[in-house]
XYZ file of C-alpha atoms in Angstrom:
62
model
C 32.751 166.240 -221.848
C 29.867 163.937 -221.009
C 29.854 161.212 -218.353
C 29.729 158.570 -221.109
C 32.863 160.039 -222.688
C 34.664 160.057 -219.330
C 33.607 156.452 -218.632
C 34.738 155.483 -222.120
C 38.123 157.144 -221.622
C 38.592 155.374 -218.280
C 37.582 152.064 -219.844
C 40.113 152.554 -222.623
C 42.851 153.341 -220.103
C 41.965 150.241 -218.083
C 41.928 148.125 -221.243
C 45.294 149.488 -222.352
C 46.824 148.726 -218.949
C 45.632 145.112 -219.051
C 46.798 144.681 -222.652
C 50.225 146.086 -221.781
C 50.506 143.666 -218.875
C 49.594 140.780 -221.187
C 52.129 141.944 -223.786
C 54.829 142.012 -221.123
C 53.976 138.525 -219.935
C 54.163 137.118 -223.453
C 57.247 139.148 -224.375
C 59.168 137.841 -221.372
C 57.507 134.437 -221.068
C 60.705 132.412 -221.485
C 62.635 134.518 -218.986
C 59.801 134.474 -216.463
C 59.504 130.698 -216.661
C 63.243 129.958 -216.735
C 63.873 132.390 -213.874
C 61.195 130.654 -211.806
C 59.137 133.831 -211.513
C 56.169 131.716 -212.620
C 55.531 128.021 -212.946
C 53.864 127.098 -216.236
C 50.574 126.645 -214.394
C 50.865 130.003 -212.640
C 51.751 131.698 -215.909
C 48.670 130.282 -217.647
C 46.487 131.229 -214.673
C 47.807 134.800 -214.808
C 47.093 135.053 -218.539
C 43.576 133.682 -218.034
C 42.946 136.123 -215.173
C 44.059 139.038 -217.348
C 41.879 137.813 -220.224
C 38.877 137.677 -217.874
C 39.687 141.168 -216.614
C 39.859 142.410 -220.191
C 36.505 140.795 -220.947
C 34.959 142.442 -217.874
C 36.275 145.843 -218.930
C 34.983 145.341 -222.458
C 31.488 144.325 -221.363
C 31.214 147.204 -218.873
C 31.489 149.702 -221.712
C 28.712 148.308 -223.877
């Protein structure tokens, strides 16, 4: 296995982790907001932060 393949595998794992976290946020959005786990502003900020993280992971593997 080459270093590029290992880096690619790690990048895919990182990407999958971020995507799973985003899926969970959207899946439970109503409960998270109603239960005061997040304010609407905090929720949006978290989604934006995860999107930026996903973008960083994607551009690292180019």
